[in-house]
CSV table of C-alpha atoms and ligand atoms in Angstrom, one decimal:
chain,number,residue,atom,x,y,z
A,1,MET,CA,-24.5,19.6,-10.3
A,2,GLN,CA,-25.1,15.9,-10.7
A,3,ALA,CA,-24.4,13.8,-7.8
A,4,ILE,CA,-25.4,10.6,-6.0
A,5,VAL,CA,-27.1,11.1,-3.1
A,6,GLN,CA,-27.4,8.7,-0.2
A,7,SER,CA,-30.8,9.1,1.9
A,8,ALA,CA,-30.3,6.4,4.6
A,9,TYR,CA,-28.6,3.3,5.2
A,10,GLY,CA,-29.5,-0.1,3.5
A,11,ALA,CA,-29.7,-1.6,-0.5
A,12,PRO,CA,-28.4,0.5,-2.9
A,13,GLU,CA,-30.8,0.6,-5.2
A,14,THR,CA,-33.2,1.5,-2.5
A,15,VAL,CA,-30.8,4.6,-0.7
A,16,LEU,CA,-29.0,5.9,-3.7
A,17,THR,CA,-30.6,8.6,-6.1
A,18,HIS,CA,-29.2,10.5,-9.4
A,19,ARG,CA,-30.1,13.9,-8.8
A,20,THR,CA,-29.1,18.0,-9.2
A,21,VAL,CA,-27.4,19.2,-5.7
A,22,ALA,CA,-25.4,22.4,-5.1
A,23,ARG,CA,-22.0,22.6,-5.7
A,24,PRO,CA,-19.3,22.3,-2.6
A,25,GLU,CA,-17.6,25.8,-1.8
A,26,PRO,CA,-13.9,24.8,-0.8
A,27,LYS,CA,-13.2,26.0,2.7
A,28,PRO,CA,-9.9,28.2,3.0
A,29,ASP,CA,-7.5,24.5,3.2
A,30,GLU,CA,-9.5,22.7,0.7
A,31,VAL,CA,-9.5,22.4,-3.0
A,32,LEU,CA,-12.4,21.9,-5.6
A,33,VAL,CA,-11.9,19.3,-7.9
A,34,ARG,CA,-14.0,18.7,-11.0
A,35,VAL,CA,-14.4,14.6,-10.7
A,36,HIS,CA,-13.8,12.9,-14.2
A,37,ALA,CA,-13.8,9.3,-12.5
A,38,SER,CA,-14.4,7.8,-8.8
A,39,SER,CA,-13.9,4.3,-7.9
A,40,LEU,CA,-15.8,1.7,-5.7
A,41,ASN,CA,-13.8,0.1,-2.5
A,42,PHE,CA,-15.5,-2.5,-0.1
A,43,ALA,CA,-15.5,0.9,2.5
A,44,ASP,CA,-18.1,2.4,0.0
A,45,VAL,CA,-20.1,-0.5,0.2
A,46,ALA,CA,-20.2,-0.4,4.0
A,47,MET,CA,-20.9,3.1,4.0
A,48,VAL,CA,-24.1,2.6,1.7
A,49,THR,CA,-25.4,-0.4,3.5
A,50,GLY,CA,-24.5,0.6,7.3
A,51,ARG,CA,-22.9,-2.9,7.8
A,52,PRO,CA,-21.1,-3.5,9.8
A,53,SER,CA,-23.0,-1.4,11.9
A,54,LEU,CA,-19.8,-0.2,14.1
A,55,ILE,CA,-19.3,2.0,11.0
A,56,ARG,CA,-22.5,4.2,12.3
A,57,ALA,CA,-20.2,5.5,15.0
A,58,ALA,CA,-18.2,7.1,12.6
A,59,MET,CA,-20.5,7.9,9.8
A,60,GLY,CA,-23.5,8.9,11.8
A,61,LEU,CA,-26.0,6.5,13.6
A,62,ARG,CA,-29.6,6.4,12.4
A,63,ARG,CA,-28.3,8.3,8.7
A,64,PRO,CA,-25.4,9.1,7.3
A,65,ARG,CA,-24.1,12.4,8.2
A,66,TYR,CA,-22.4,13.0,4.4
A,67,THR,CA,-24.6,13.6,1.7
A,68,VAL,CA,-23.0,12.5,-1.3
A,69,PRO,CA,-20.9,9.1,-1.0
A,70,GLY,CA,-17.4,8.2,-3.0
A,71,ARG,CA,-14.0,8.7,-1.3
A,72,ASP,CA,-11.7,7.8,-4.1
A,73,LEU,CA,-11.1,10.7,-7.3
A,74,ALA,CA,-9.2,11.7,-10.0
A,75,GLY,CA,-9.9,14.9,-11.8
A,76,VAL,CA,-8.7,18.7,-12.5
A,77,VAL,CA,-8.7,21.2,-9.7
A,78,GLU,CA,-11.6,23.7,-10.4
A,79,ALA,CA,-10.7,26.4,-7.6
A,80,VAL,CA,-8.5,26.3,-4.4
A,81,GLY,CA,-9.3,27.7,-0.8
A,82,ALA,CA,-7.5,30.9,0.5
A,83,ASP,CA,-4.7,28.9,2.3
A,84,VAL,CA,-3.8,26.4,-0.8
A,85,THR,CA,-0.7,27.5,-2.4
A,86,ASP,CA,0.9,24.4,-4.0
A,87,LEU,CA,-2.2,23.3,-6.5
A,88,ALA,CA,-3.7,25.8,-8.8
A,89,ALA,CA,-6.7,25.8,-11.3
A,90,GLY,CA,-6.1,23.0,-14.0
A,91,ASP,CA,-4.0,20.5,-12.4
A,92,GLU,CA,-4.4,17.1,-12.6
A,93,VAL,CA,-4.9,15.2,-9.5
A,94,TYR,CA,-5.8,12.1,-7.9
A,95,ALA,CA,-7.0,12.0,-4.0
A,96,GLU,CA,-9.3,9.8,-1.4
A,97,ALA,CA,-11.7,12.2,0.3
A,98,SER,CA,-14.0,11.2,3.4
A,99,ALA,CA,-17.1,11.3,1.3
A,100,GLY,CA,-18.5,13.5,-1.9
A,101,SER,CA,-16.7,11.9,-4.6
A,102,TRP,CA,-19.6,10.7,-6.4
A,103,ALA,CA,-20.6,14.0,-8.0
A,104,GLN,CA,-19.2,16.0,-10.4
A,105,TYR,CA,-17.7,18.2,-8.1
A,106,VAL,CA,-16.0,17.3,-4.4
A,107,ALA,CA,-14.2,19.5,-2.1
A,108,VAL,CA,-10.7,17.8,-0.5
A,109,ARG,CA,-8.6,19.1,2.0
A,110,ALA,CA,-5.8,19.7,-0.3
A,111,LYS,CA,-3.0,17.9,2.0
A,112,LEU,CA,-5.2,14.7,0.7
A,113,VAL,CA,-4.4,15.4,-2.8
A,114,GLY,CA,-1.3,14.1,-5.1
A,115,ARG,CA,-0.6,15.3,-8.9
A,116,LYS,CA,-2.1,12.4,-11.0
A,117,PRO,CA,0.0,9.9,-12.2
A,118,VAL,CA,1.1,11.2,-16.0
A,119,ASN,CA,0.9,7.8,-17.6
A,120,LEU,CA,-2.4,6.8,-15.9
A,121,SER,CA,-5.9,8.0,-17.6
A,122,PHE,CA,-8.1,9.6,-14.5
A,123,ALA,CA,-10.2,6.5,-14.6
A,124,GLU,CA,-7.2,4.5,-13.9
A,125,ALA,CA,-5.8,7.0,-11.5
A,126,ALA,CA,-9.0,7.1,-9.8
A,127,THR,CA,-8.7,3.2,-8.5
A,128,LEU,CA,-5.5,4.0,-7.0
A,129,PRO,CA,-6.0,6.2,-3.8
A,130,LEU,CA,-7.8,3.7,-1.1
A,131,ALA,CA,-7.3,0.7,-2.5
A,132,ALA,CA,-3.4,1.0,-3.6
A,133,GLY,CA,-2.8,3.1,-0.6
A,134,THR,CA,-3.7,0.4,1.7
A,135,ALA,CA,-1.5,-2.0,-0.2
A,136,LEU,CA,1.1,0.1,0.2
A,137,ASP,CA,0.8,-0.1,4.4
A,138,CYS,CA,0.4,-3.8,3.9
A,139,VAL,CA,3.8,-4.6,2.0
A,140,ALA,CA,5.8,-2.3,4.6
A,141,GLY,CA,9.1,-3.6,5.8
A,142,VAL,CA,9.1,-5.8,2.6
A,143,ARG,CA,12.5,-7.3,2.0
A,144,PRO,CA,14.2,-8.5,-1.9
A,145,GLY,CA,13.4,-12.6,-1.6
A,146,GLN,CA,11.0,-12.7,1.1
A,147,LYS,CA,8.0,-15.3,0.7
A,148,VAL,CA,5.1,-13.0,0.5
A,149,LEU,CA,1.5,-14.3,0.4
A,150,VAL,CA,-1.5,-12.4,-0.4
A,151,ASN,CA,-5.1,-13.7,0.7
A,152,GLY,CA,-7.7,-11.9,-1.8
A,153,ALA,CA,-5.3,-11.1,-4.6
A,154,SER,CA,-7.7,-10.9,-7.4
A,155,GLY,CA,-9.8,-7.6,-5.3
A,156,GLY,CA,-8.9,-4.0,-5.5
A,157,VAL,CA,-6.3,-4.2,-2.6
A,158,GLY,CA,-5.1,-7.3,-3.5
A,159,SER,CA,-4.5,-6.7,-7.1
A,160,PHE,CA,-2.3,-3.7,-5.8
A,161,ALA,CA,-0.7,-5.5,-3.1
A,162,VAL,CA,0.8,-8.6,-5.6
A,163,GLN,CA,2.2,-5.5,-7.4
A,164,ALA,CA,3.5,-3.4,-4.8
A,165,ALA,CA,5.4,-6.8,-3.1
A,166,LYS,CA,6.5,-7.8,-6.8
A,167,ALA,CA,8.2,-4.0,-6.9
A,168,LEU,CA,10.2,-4.7,-3.7
A,169,GLY,CA,11.2,-7.8,-4.9
A,170,ALA,CA,9.3,-10.0,-2.9
A,171,GLU,CA,8.4,-13.7,-4.1
A,172,VAL,CA,4.5,-13.5,-4.3
A,173,THR,CA,1.7,-15.9,-3.8
A,174,GLY,CA,-1.6,-14.6,-4.6
A,175,VAL,CA,-4.5,-16.9,-3.4
A,176,CYS,CA,-8.1,-16.4,-5.4
A,177,SER,CA,-10.5,-18.2,-7.0
A,178,GLY,CA,-10.1,-20.4,-9.9
A,179,ARG,CA,-11.8,-18.1,-12.3
A,180,ASN,CA,-9.1,-15.2,-11.0
A,181,VAL,CA,-5.8,-17.5,-11.4
A,182,GLU,CA,-5.0,-16.0,-15.0
A,183,LEU,CA,-5.7,-12.4,-13.5
A,184,VAL,CA,-3.3,-12.7,-10.4
A,185,THR,CA,-0.8,-14.6,-12.8
A,186,ASN,CA,-0.9,-11.3,-14.8
A,187,LEU,CA,-0.5,-9.0,-12.0
A,188,GLY,CA,3.2,-10.9,-11.5
A,189,ALA,CA,2.4,-13.3,-8.7
A,190,ASP,CA,4.8,-16.3,-8.8
A,191,HIS,CA,2.5,-18.6,-7.3
A,192,VAL,CA,-1.2,-18.8,-7.3
A,193,VAL,CA,-3.4,-20.9,-4.9
A,194,ASP,CA,-6.9,-21.6,-6.3
A,195,TYR,CA,-8.7,-21.6,-2.8
A,196,GLN,CA,-11.3,-23.8,-4.3
A,197,ARG,CA,-8.5,-26.1,-4.8
A,198,SER,CA,-6.2,-26.0,-1.7
A,199,ASP,CA,-5.8,-24.5,1.3
A,200,PHE,CA,-2.6,-22.3,1.7
A,201,THR,CA,-2.6,-22.6,5.9
A,202,SER,CA,-2.4,-26.4,5.7
A,203,GLY,CA,0.6,-26.6,2.9
A,204,SER,CA,4.6,-26.8,3.9
A,205,THR,CA,5.6,-23.2,2.7
A,206,ARG,CA,6.1,-20.3,5.6
A,207,TYR,CA,5.8,-17.2,4.7
A,208,ASP,CA,7.8,-13.9,5.9
A,209,LEU,CA,4.5,-11.8,5.2
A,210,ILE,CA,0.7,-12.8,4.6
A,211,ILE,CA,-1.4,-10.1,4.1
A,212,ASP,CA,-5.0,-11.0,4.8
A,213,LEU,CA,-7.6,-9.2,2.9
A,214,VAL,CA,-10.3,-11.6,3.5
A,215,GLY,CA,-10.2,-12.8,6.9
A,216,ASN,CA,-11.5,-16.4,6.7
A,217,ARG,CA,-9.7,-18.4,8.7
A,218,SER,CA,-8.7,-18.2,12.1
A,219,LEU,CA,-5.6,-16.6,13.8
A,220,ALA,CA,-4.0,-20.3,14.4
A,221,ALA,CA,-4.0,-20.9,10.9
A,222,TYR,CA,-2.6,-17.8,9.5
A,223,ARG,CA,0.2,-18.4,12.3
A,224,ARG,CA,0.8,-22.2,10.9
A,225,ALA,CA,1.3,-20.5,7.6
A,226,LEU,CA,3.7,-18.3,8.9
A,227,ALA,CA,7.5,-18.3,9.4
A,228,PRO,CA,8.6,-18.7,13.0
A,229,ARG,CA,9.5,-14.6,12.8
A,230,GLY,CA,6.9,-13.6,10.1
A,231,THR,CA,4.6,-11.4,9.9
A,232,LEU,CA,0.9,-11.1,9.5
A,233,HIS,CA,-1.1,-7.6,8.2
A,234,LEU,CA,-4.8,-8.1,8.7
A,235,SER,CA,-6.6,-5.6,6.8
A,236,GLY,CA,-10.5,-6.2,7.5
A,237,GLY,CA,-12.5,-8.7,5.7
A,238,GLY,CA,-14.9,-11.9,7.4
A,239,GLY,CA,-16.6,-10.8,10.7
A,240,GLY,CA,-20.5,-10.7,11.7
A,241,ARG,CA,-23.0,-7.8,10.9
A,242,VAL,CA,-22.4,-5.6,13.7
A,243,ILE,CA,-18.5,-5.5,14.6
A,244,GLY,CA,-17.2,-6.9,11.3
A,245,PRO,CA,-13.4,-7.8,11.7
A,246,MET,CA,-12.6,-5.8,15.1
A,247,ALA,CA,-12.7,-9.0,16.9
A,248,ARG,CA,-10.1,-10.7,14.9
A,249,LEU,CA,-8.1,-7.6,14.4
A,250,ALA,CA,-8.7,-7.6,18.9
A,251,GLN,CA,-7.7,-11.0,19.0
A,252,ALA,CA,-4.2,-10.1,16.8
A,253,LEU,CA,-3.1,-7.4,19.3
A,254,VAL,CA,-3.9,-9.6,22.5
A,255,VAL,CA,-1.9,-12.6,21.1
A,256,ASN,CA,0.7,-10.4,19.7
A,257,PRO,CA,3.1,-9.6,22.5
A,258,PHE,CA,3.2,-13.6,23.5
A,259,VAL,CA,4.4,-15.1,20.1
A,260,SER,CA,7.3,-14.9,18.2
A,261,GLN,CA,5.9,-13.4,15.0
A,262,ARG,CA,4.3,-10.2,14.3
A,263,LEU,CA,0.6,-9.9,14.3
A,264,ARG,CA,-0.5,-6.3,13.1
A,265,PRO,CA,-3.7,-4.8,11.7
A,266,VAL,CA,-3.5,-2.6,9.2
A,267,PHE,CA,-5.3,1.0,9.4
A,268,ALA,CA,-4.9,2.6,6.1
A,269,THR,CA,-4.8,6.7,6.4
A,270,PRO,CA,-4.6,9.0,3.2
A,271,SER,CA,-1.9,11.3,2.8
A,272,ARG,CA,-0.1,13.1,0.1
A,273,ALA,CA,2.9,11.7,0.8
A,274,LYS,CA,1.6,8.3,-0.2
A,275,LEU,CA,-0.5,9.8,-3.3
A,276,ASP,CA,3.2,10.5,-4.3
A,277,ARG,CA,4.6,7.3,-3.9
A,278,LEU,CA,2.0,5.6,-5.6
A,279,ARG,CA,2.4,8.3,-8.1
A,280,GLU,CA,6.0,6.9,-8.6
A,281,LEU,CA,5.3,3.1,-8.9
A,282,ALA,CA,2.7,4.3,-11.3
A,283,GLU,CA,4.8,6.0,-13.7
A,284,ALA,CA,7.8,3.6,-13.3
A,285,GLY,CA,5.1,0.8,-14.7
A,286,SER,CA,5.6,-1.0,-11.3
A,287,LEU,CA,1.5,-0.5,-10.4
A,288,THR,CA,-1.1,-1.1,-13.4
A,289,PRO,CA,-4.6,-0.8,-12.4
A,290,ALA,CA,-6.6,-3.5,-13.0
A,291,ILE,CA,-10.5,-2.5,-14.3
A,292,GLU,CA,-12.9,-4.9,-14.4
A,293,ARG,CA,-16.3,-2.5,-15.2
A,294,THR,CA,-16.5,1.1,-15.8
A,295,TYR,CA,-20.4,2.7,-15.4
A,296,PRO,CA,-21.4,6.1,-15.8
A,297,LEU,CA,-22.2,8.0,-12.5
A,298,SER,CA,-25.9,7.7,-12.8
A,299,ASP,CA,-25.3,4.0,-12.5
A,300,ALA,CA,-23.5,4.1,-9.1
A,301,PRO,CA,-26.3,2.2,-7.2
A,302,GLU,CA,-25.9,-0.9,-10.2
A,303,ALA,CA,-22.3,-0.7,-9.7
A,304,VAL,CA,-22.4,-1.0,-5.9
A,305,ARG,CA,-25.6,-3.5,-6.3
A,306,ARG,CA,-23.0,-5.7,-8.4
A,307,LEU,CA,-20.0,-5.2,-5.8
A,308,ILE,CA,-22.3,-6.8,-3.0
A,309,ALA,CA,-23.9,-9.5,-5.5
A,310,GLU,CA,-20.7,-10.9,-7.0
A,311,HIS,CA,-17.1,-11.1,-6.2
A,312,ALA,CA,-14.7,-7.8,-7.3
A,313,ARG,CA,-12.2,-8.8,-9.7
A,314,GLY,CA,-9.6,-5.5,-9.6
A,315,LYS,CA,-11.6,-2.3,-9.7
A,316,THR,CA,-14.9,-1.1,-10.7
A,317,VAL,CA,-15.1,2.4,-11.8
A,318,LEU,CA,-17.3,5.5,-12.6
A,319,THR,CA,-17.0,7.8,-15.1
A,320,VAL,CA,-18.3,11.3,-14.4
A,321,ALA,CA,-19.7,13.2,-17.8
A,322,GLN,CA,-18.5,17.0,-17.6
A,323,GLU,CA,-20.9,20.0,-17.6
A,324,ARG,CA,-21.1,21.7,-21.0
B,401,NAP,N1,-7.8,-1.3,6.8
B,401,NAP,C1,-8.1,-0.6,5.5
B,401,NAP,O1,-7.6,0.3,6.2
B,401,NAP,C2,-8.6,-1.2,4.6
B,401,NAP,C3,-8.7,-0.6,3.4
B,401,NAP,C4,-8.6,-0.9,2.4
B,401,NAP,C5,-9.9,-2.3,2.6
B,401,NAP,N2,-9.6,-2.7,3.7
B,401,NAP,C6,-10.3,-4.1,4.1
B,401,NAP,O2,-9.6,-5.0,3.1
B,401,NAP,C7,-10.5,-6.1,2.4
B,401,NAP,C8,-10.4,-6.1,0.8
B,401,NAP,O3,-11.0,-5.2,0.1
B,401,NAP,P1,-11.2,-5.0,-1.1
B,401,NAP,O4,-11.6,-3.4,-1.2
B,401,NAP,O5,-9.9,-5.6,-1.8
B,401,NAP,O6,-12.2,-6.0,-1.9
B,401,NAP,P2,-12.6,-6.7,-2.7
B,401,NAP,O7,-12.2,-5.8,-3.8
B,401,NAP,O8,-14.3,-6.8,-2.7
B,401,NAP,O9,-11.7,-7.9,-2.8
B,401,NAP,C9,-12.1,-9.5,-2.5
B,401,NAP,C10,-11.6,-10.3,-3.0
B,401,NAP,O10,-11.4,-11.4,-1.8
B,401,NAP,C11,-11.3,-12.6,-2.8
B,401,NAP,N3,-12.2,-13.5,-1.9
B,401,NAP,C12,-13.0,-13.9,-1.6
B,401,NAP,N4,-13.3,-15.0,-0.6
B,401,NAP,C13,-12.0,-15.4,-0.8
B,401,NAP,C14,-11.6,-16.4,-0.5
B,401,NAP,N5,-11.7,-17.6,0.4
B,401,NAP,N6,-9.8,-16.8,0.0
B,401,NAP,C15,-9.1,-15.7,-0.8
B,401,NAP,N7,-9.9,-14.8,-1.3
B,401,NAP,C16,-11.0,-14.6,-1.5
B,401,NAP,C17,-12.1,-12.0,-3.8
B,401,NAP,O11,-11.9,-13.1,-5.1
B,401,NAP,P3,-12.2,-14.0,-5.8
B,401,NAP,O12,-13.4,-13.8,-6.4
B,401,NAP,O13,-11.2,-15.0,-6.4
B,401,NAP,O14,-12.7,-15.2,-4.6
B,401,NAP,C18,-12.2,-10.4,-3.7
B,401,NAP,O15,-11.6,-10.3,-5.0
B,401,NAP,C19,-11.9,-5.9,3.0
B,401,NAP,O16,-12.5,-6.3,4.0
B,401,NAP,C20,-12.1,-4.5,3.2
B,401,NAP,O17,-12.9,-3.9,4.1
B,401,NAP,C21,-9.1,-2.4,4.7
């Protein structure tokens, strides 16, 4: 099969190549999916570059343990492992794999595979698992009428967080650069703050929930913008080349017991239940992927290079040509 193979950590144009490799065999609890599309996430950039370095503790110290990168996917079940009874060949599915989705086929644990929303194309469905799944965790507990602010509203996670918070009845403020104000407005945000013109942490509005996807403000500044019993969900972003956002997340955990506000890191984990909830929201018209660009699989190195060089705007998709 055709796949993107990663030889080492580094610049995408250096370490990623488009090659022919052996098709994976599904283990008893896995399904083999014929991939139609994948999407790029900040996590993929970290896996390709090996930055922040802390990621290597999980992914392989000197070189990546996996051969083929890529997490998100949408496609059609080709075969199922001996223990899989609830999925069958021909099912249209989507999933977040631990790696391997930048390929024509990937084997994924069946319990992490969900049925694709019927109203979305494969390319659209492939944008959901990691980014919209994280957004879902970030809006957990939101009640109608609450004021929610999304810092990084125009990115992969942020574009879904705005929509997910709106679906829960919140009054949503999105923070983005001037070029993305129209995009974030179209996603449904009630208010948009252009961070190049004003700083939401020095305004008079107090938010019930701040979802931080950028990590560019101090904890004290976020707390200033929070209601006295408000919640800060920190999902990542910021930090140095070695430990990334971990110092900020640890600081939030240390300060949390001593303040009236709740300061919580969000570590999203994939599950079929989450994919089922995302499917419901997508089919109800509450989650619409904002796709910025689509590349063929062979152009994955350029797609990753561009994501590093420029700010993301919604989601970048890789489409996978099928074998004839
Ligand atoms: N904890 C988890 O489980 C989890 C899961 C997924 C992602 N994450 C983390 O969440 C973060 C966002 O991920 P993503 O995939 O959404 O990234 P992304 O697609 O690259 O989006 C980042 C967005 O941040 C915006 N941005 C940059 N500087 C900003 C600023 N000063 N103020 C406000 N917005 C700014 C950019 O928009 P503009 O061009 O408009 O500036 C861009 O759209 C990453 O750090 C990622 O590691 C965590």
